[in-house]
Coordinates of C-alpha atoms and ligand atoms in Angstrom, one line a residue:
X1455 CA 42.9 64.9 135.7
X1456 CA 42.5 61.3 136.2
X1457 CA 45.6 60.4 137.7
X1458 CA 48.1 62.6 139.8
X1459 CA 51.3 61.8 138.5
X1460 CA 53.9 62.3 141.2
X1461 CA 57.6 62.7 141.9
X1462 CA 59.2 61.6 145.2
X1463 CA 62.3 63.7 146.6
X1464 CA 64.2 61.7 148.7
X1465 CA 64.1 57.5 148.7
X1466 CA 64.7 56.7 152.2
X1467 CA 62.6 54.9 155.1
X1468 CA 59.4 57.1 154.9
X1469 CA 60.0 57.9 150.6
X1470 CA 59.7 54.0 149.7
X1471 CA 56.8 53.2 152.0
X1472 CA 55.1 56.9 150.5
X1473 CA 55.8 55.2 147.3
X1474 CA 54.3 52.3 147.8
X1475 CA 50.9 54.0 149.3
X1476 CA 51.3 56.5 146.0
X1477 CA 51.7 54.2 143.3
X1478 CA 49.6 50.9 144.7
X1479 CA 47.5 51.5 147.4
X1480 CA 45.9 55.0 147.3
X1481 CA 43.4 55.4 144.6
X1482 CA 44.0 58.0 141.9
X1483 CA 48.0 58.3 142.0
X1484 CA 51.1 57.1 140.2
X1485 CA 54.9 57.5 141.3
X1486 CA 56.4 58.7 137.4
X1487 CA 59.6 59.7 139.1
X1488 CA 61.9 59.8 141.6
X1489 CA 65.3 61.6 142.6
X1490 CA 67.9 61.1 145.7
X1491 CA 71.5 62.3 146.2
X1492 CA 72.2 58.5 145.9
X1493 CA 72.0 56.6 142.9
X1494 CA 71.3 53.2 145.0
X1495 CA 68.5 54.7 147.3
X1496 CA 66.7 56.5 143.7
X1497 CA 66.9 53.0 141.9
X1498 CA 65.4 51.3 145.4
X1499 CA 62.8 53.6 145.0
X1500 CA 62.1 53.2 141.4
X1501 CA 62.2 49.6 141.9
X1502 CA 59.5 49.8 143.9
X1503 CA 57.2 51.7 141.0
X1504 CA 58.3 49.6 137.6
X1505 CA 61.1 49.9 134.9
X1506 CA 59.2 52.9 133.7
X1507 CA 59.9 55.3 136.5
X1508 CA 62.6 57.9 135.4
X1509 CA 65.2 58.5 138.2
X1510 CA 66.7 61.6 138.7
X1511 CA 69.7 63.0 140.3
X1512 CA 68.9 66.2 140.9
X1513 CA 65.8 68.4 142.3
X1514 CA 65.8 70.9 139.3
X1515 CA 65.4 67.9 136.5
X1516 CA 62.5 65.8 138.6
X1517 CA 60.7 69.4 139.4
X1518 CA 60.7 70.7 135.8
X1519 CA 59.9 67.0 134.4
X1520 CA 56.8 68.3 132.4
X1521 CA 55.3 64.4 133.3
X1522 CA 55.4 65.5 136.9
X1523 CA 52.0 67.3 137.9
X1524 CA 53.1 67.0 142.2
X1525 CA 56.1 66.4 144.3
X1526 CA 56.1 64.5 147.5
X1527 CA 59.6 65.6 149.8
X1528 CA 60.7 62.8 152.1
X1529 CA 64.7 64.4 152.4
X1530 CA 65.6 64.8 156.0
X1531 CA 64.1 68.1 157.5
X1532 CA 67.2 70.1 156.6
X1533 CA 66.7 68.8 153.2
X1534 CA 63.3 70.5 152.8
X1535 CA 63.2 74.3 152.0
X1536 CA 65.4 73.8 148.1
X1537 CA 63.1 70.9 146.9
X1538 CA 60.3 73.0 147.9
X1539 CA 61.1 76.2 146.7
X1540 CA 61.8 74.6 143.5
X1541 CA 58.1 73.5 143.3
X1542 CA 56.6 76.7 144.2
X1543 CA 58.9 78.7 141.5
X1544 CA 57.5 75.6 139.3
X1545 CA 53.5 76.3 140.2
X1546 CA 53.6 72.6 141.2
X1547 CA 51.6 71.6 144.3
X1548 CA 53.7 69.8 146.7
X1549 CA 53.4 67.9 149.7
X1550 CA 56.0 67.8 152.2
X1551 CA 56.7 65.3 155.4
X1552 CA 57.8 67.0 158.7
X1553 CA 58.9 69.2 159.6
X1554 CA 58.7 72.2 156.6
X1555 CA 62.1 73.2 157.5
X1556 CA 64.0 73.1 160.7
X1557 CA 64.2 76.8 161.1
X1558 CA 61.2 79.7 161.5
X1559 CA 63.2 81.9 158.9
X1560 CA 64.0 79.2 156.4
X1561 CA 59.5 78.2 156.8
X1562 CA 58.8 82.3 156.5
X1563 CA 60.8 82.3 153.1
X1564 CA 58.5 79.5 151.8
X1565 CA 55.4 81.2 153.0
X1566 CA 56.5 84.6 151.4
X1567 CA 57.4 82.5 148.0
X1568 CA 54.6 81.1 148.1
X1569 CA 52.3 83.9 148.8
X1570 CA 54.3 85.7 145.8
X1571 CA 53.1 83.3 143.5
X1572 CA 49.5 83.6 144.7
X1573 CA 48.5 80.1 145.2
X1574 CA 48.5 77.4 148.4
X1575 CA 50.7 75.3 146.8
X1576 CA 52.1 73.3 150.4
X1577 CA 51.1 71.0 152.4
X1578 CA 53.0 69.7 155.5
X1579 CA 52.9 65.8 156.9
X1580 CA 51.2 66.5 159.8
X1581 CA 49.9 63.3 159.9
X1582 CA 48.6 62.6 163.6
X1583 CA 45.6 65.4 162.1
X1584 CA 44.2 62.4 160.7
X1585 CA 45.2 59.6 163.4
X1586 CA 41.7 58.2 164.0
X1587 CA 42.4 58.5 167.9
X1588 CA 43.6 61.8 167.9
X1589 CA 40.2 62.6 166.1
X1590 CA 38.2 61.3 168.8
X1591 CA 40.0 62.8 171.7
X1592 CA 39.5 66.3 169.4
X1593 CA 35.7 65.8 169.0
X1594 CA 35.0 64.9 172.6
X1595 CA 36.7 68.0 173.6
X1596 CA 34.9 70.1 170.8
X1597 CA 31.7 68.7 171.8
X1598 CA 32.3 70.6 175.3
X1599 CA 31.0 67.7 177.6
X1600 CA 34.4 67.6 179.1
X1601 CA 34.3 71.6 180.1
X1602 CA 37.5 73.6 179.6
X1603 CA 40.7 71.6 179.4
X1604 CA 43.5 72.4 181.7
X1605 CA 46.8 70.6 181.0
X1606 CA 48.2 67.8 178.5
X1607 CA 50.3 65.0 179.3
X1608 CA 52.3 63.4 176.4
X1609 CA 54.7 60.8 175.9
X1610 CA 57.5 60.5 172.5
X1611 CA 59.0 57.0 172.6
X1612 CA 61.0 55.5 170.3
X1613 CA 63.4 52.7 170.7
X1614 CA 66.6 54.0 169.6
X1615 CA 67.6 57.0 167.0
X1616 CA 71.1 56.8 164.9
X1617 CA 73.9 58.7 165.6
X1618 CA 73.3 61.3 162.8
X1619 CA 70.0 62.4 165.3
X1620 CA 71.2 65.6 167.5
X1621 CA 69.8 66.7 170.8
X1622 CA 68.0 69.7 168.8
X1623 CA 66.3 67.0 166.2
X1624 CA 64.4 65.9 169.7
X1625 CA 62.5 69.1 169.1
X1626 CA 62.9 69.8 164.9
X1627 CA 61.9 65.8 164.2
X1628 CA 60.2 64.5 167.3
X1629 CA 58.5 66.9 169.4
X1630 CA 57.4 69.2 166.3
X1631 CA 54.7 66.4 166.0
X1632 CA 53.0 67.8 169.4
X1633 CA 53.7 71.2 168.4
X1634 CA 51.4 71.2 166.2
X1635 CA 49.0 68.8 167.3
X1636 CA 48.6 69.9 170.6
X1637 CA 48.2 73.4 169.0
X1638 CA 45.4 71.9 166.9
X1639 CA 44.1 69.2 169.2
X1640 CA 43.5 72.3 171.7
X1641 CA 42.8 74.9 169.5
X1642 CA 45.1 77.1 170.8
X1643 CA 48.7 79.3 170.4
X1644 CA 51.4 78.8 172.3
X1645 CA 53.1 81.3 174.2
X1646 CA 55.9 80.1 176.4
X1647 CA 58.2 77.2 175.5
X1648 CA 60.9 75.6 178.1
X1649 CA 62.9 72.5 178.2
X1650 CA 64.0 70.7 181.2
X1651 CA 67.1 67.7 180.3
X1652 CA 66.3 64.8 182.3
X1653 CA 69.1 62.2 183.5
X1654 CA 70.9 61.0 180.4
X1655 CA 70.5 57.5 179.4
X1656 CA 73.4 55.6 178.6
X1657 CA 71.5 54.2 175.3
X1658 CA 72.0 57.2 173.6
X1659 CA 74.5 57.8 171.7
X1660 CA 77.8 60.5 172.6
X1661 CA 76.5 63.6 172.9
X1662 CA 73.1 63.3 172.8
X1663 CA 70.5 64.7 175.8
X1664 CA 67.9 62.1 175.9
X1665 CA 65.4 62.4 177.5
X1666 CA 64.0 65.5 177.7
X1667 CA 61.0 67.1 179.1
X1668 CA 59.3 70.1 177.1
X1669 CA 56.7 72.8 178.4
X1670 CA 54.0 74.7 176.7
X1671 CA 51.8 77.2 178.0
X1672 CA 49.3 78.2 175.5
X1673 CA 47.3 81.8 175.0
X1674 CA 44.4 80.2 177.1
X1675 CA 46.4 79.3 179.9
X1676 CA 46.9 75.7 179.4
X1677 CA 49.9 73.5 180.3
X1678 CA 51.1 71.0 178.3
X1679 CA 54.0 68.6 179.4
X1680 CA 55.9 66.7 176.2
X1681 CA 58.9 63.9 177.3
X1682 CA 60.5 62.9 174.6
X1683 CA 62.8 60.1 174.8
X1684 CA 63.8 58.4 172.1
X1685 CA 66.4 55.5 173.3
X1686 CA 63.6 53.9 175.3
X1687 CA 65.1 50.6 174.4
X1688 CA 61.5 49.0 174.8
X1689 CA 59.0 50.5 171.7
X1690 CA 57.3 53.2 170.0
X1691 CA 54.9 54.5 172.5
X1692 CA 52.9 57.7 172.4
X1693 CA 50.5 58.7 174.4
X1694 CA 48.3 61.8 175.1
X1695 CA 46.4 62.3 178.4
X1696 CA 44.2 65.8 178.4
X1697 CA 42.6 66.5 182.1
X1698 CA 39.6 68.8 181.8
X1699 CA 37.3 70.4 184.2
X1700 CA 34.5 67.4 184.4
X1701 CA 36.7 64.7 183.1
X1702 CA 40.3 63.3 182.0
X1703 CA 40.3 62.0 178.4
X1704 CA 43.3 59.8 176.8
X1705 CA 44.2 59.1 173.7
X1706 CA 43.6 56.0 172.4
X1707 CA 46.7 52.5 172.6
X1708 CA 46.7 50.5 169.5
X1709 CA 44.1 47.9 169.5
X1710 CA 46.5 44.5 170.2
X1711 CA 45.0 41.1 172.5
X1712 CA 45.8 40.6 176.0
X1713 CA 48.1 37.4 176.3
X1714 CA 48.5 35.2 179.6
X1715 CA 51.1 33.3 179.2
X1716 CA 54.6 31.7 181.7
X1717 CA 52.3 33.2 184.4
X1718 CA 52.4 36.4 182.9
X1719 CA 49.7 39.1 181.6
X1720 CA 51.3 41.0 179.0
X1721 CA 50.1 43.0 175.4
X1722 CA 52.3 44.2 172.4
X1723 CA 53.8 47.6 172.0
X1724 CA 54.5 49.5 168.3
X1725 CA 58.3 49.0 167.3
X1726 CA 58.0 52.3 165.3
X1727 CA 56.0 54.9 163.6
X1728 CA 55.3 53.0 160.5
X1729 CA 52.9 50.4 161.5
X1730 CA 51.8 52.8 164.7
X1731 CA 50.7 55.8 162.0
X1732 CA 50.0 53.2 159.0
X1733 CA 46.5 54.4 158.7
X1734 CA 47.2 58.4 159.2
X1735 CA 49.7 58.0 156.3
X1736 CA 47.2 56.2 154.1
X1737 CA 44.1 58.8 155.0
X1738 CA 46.4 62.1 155.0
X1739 CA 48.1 61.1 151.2
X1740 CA 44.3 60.1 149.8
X1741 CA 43.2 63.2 150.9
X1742 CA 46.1 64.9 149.8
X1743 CA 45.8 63.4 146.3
X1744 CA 41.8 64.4 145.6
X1745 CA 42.2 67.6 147.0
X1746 CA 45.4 68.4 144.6
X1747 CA 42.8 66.9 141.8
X1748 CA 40.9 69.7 142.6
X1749 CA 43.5 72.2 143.0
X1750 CA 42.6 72.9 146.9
X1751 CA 44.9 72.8 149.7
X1752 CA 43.1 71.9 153.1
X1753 CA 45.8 69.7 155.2
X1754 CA 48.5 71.5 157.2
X1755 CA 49.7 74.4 155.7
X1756 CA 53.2 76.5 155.0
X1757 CA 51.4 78.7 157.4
X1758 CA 51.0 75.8 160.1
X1759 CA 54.5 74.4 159.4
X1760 CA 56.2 78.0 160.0
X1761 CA 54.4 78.8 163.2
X1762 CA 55.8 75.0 164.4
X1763 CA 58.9 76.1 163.7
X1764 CA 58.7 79.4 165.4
X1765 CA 57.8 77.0 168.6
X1766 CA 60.5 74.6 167.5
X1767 CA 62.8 77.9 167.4
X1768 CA 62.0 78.6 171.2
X1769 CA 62.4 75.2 172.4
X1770 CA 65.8 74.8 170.7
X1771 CA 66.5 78.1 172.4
X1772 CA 65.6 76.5 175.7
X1773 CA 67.5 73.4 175.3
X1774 CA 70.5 75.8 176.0
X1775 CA 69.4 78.5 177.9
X1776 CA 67.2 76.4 180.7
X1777 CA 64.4 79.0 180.7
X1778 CA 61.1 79.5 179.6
X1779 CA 61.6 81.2 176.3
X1780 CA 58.4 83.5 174.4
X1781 CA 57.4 82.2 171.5
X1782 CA 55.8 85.2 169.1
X1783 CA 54.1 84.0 165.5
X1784 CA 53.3 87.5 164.2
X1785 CA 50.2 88.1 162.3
X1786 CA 49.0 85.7 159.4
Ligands
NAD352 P1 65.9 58.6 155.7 O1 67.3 59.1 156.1 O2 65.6 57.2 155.8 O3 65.7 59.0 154.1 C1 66.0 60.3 153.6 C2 66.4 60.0 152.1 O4 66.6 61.3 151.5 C3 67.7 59.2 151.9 O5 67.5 58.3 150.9 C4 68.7 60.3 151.5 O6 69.7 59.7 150.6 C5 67.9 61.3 150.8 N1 68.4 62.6 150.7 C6 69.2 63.3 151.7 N2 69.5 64.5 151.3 C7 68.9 64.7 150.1 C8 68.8 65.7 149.2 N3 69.3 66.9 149.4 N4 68.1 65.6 148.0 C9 67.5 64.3 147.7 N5 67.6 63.3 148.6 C10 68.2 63.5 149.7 O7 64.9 59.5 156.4 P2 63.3 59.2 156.7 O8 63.2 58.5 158.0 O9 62.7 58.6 155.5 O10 62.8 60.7 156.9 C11 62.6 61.5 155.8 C12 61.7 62.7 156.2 O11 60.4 62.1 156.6 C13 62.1 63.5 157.4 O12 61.8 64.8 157.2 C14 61.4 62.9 158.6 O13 61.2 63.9 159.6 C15 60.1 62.5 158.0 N6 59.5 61.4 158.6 C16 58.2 61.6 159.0 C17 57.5 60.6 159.7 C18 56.1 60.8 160.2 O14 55.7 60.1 161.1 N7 55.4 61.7 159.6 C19 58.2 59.4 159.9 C20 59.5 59.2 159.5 C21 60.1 60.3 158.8
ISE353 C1 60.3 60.5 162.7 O1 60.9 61.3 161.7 C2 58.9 60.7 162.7 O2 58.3 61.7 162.2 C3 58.2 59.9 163.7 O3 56.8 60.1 163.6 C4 58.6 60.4 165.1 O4 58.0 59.6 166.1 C5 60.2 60.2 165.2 O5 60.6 60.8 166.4 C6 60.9 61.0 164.1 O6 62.2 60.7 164.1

């Protein structure tokens, strides 16, 4: 196959920059189609791709297209599991953005259909896998130099969330990038979940706990400490801190100059994940796209995105309950 030709589910903030990376940027893919429950966000899409892109209104039609050899998902999280399932019953690789689904039964049904079927068909848009500074805090801490690590320190920013985001999306759309990160970045499974609410700030909106501190202990015995806040009112800002026996090791701030200005020292910070992950997105889909070539799967798996969501399960369960709640994956 020459060129992957590719459908995009869902036209929205992440599904037209996707696009754009699909059909003009990456090398080896096209965008032939694209479907959204609005008619003005599939044509915004299209636009983006040429007067030959066929539009769809519905998941069954742009799934079945026999032009269609791989489908991209970029609905909402809760939006995942039909588009999905409609791939898998269709023997069409797909990749899907975060989370796989928002809850560990709904991700164990697209494991078990796609085990049925007998081929890795998913991939999940764990993207910080392939953030260049996530790799480099990883291989210092594979290459053992830094000795065992003990405990993690991470930071979720964002400037402000609208009012369709719930306290519970703090841990199905924010936090389930650590979840799995830290579970990869560390090489370990985590146990024990808890969530602490911290004071609420008055830039969220009605309703909404923000911020809130999260707590994994992993099968090792690490500790890893997660606030995410996500009406900072001041950037984008993630950070990662892991403290090891013979040293601490941080995860790398976007390269930006140094100004002195109005007697002032200051330096920029990211508005957002798009420019802040620009290069994870870019590396993750090329990767994506040869290895779908091939017919391989090697990025995140349905496997990877169900055991975030059992984590994502207990951590929900903890926004209520206060405690520390077990978190139990099962056996692969
Ligand atoms: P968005 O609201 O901007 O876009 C979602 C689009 O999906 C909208 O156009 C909406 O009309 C459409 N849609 C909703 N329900 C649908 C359905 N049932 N079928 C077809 N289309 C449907 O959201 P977004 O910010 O683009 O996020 C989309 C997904 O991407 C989410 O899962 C989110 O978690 C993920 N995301 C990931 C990252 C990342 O860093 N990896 C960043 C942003 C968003
Ligand atoms: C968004 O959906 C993303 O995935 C971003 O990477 C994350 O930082 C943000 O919290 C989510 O809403």
């Amino acid at each position: 196959m020459d060129v992957l030709k590719v459908g995009v589910i869902g036209c929205g903030a992440i599904g037209r920059e996707h696009i754009k990376r699909l059909h003009n940027k990456l090398q080896g893919s096209r965008v032939v189609a694209v479907m959204d429950v609005f008619p003005e966000s599939a044509q915004r899409g299209a636009d983006l791709v040429g007067s030959d892109c066929k539009i769809y209104d519905n998941i069954e039609g742009i799934v079945n297209d026999s032009d269609v050899d791989a489908l991209v998902v970029t609905t909402p999280g809760f939006a995942h599991k039909e588009p999905i399932m409609a791939a898998i019953k269709a023997g069409k690789p797909v990749f899907s953005e975060k989370p796989l689904a928002t809850t560990a039964a709904d991700c164990k049904e697209i494991v078990d259909a796609e085990m049925a079927g007998g081929k890795k068909l998913v991939q999940v848009g764990f993207m910080r896998r392939y953030d260049k500074g996530y790799r480099q805090v990883k291989e210092l801490l594979d290459g053992g130099t830094f000795g065992k690590p003990l405990l993690a320190k991470c930071t979720h920013r964002a400037i402000s969330v609208d009012p369709s985001y719930t306290t519970d999306m703090a841990v199905t759309d924010t936090a389930i990038h650590e979840i799995d990160c830290m579970h990869w970045l560390l090489d370990d499974d985590w146990t024990q979940v808890q969530v602490i609410m911290g004071a609420d700030t008055k830039h969220a909106h009605e309703g909404l706990k923000d911020p809130q501190i999260m707590i994994f202990k992993s099968k090792k015995g690490y500790t890893v400490i997660l606030e995410v806040y996500v009406n900072s009112n001041f950037g984008y800002d993630i950070n990662c801190e892991v403290v090891c026996e013979e040293g601490v090791i941080n995860l790398p701030a976007p390269a930006y100059p140094t100004v002195r200005k109005n007697q002032m020292i200051s330096t920029p910070i990211e508005q957002d994940w798009m420019n802040r992950f620009i290069d994870s997105y870019d590396v993750e889909l090329q990767e994506w796209i040869d290895d779908t070539k091939k017919g391989e799967v090697n990025g995140p798996s349905a496997w990877d995105g169900y055991i975030a969501a059992v984590t994502a399960d207990g951590l929900v369960a903890s926004q209520t309950s206060g405690v520390m709640e077990d978190v139990s994956v099962g056996e692969t």
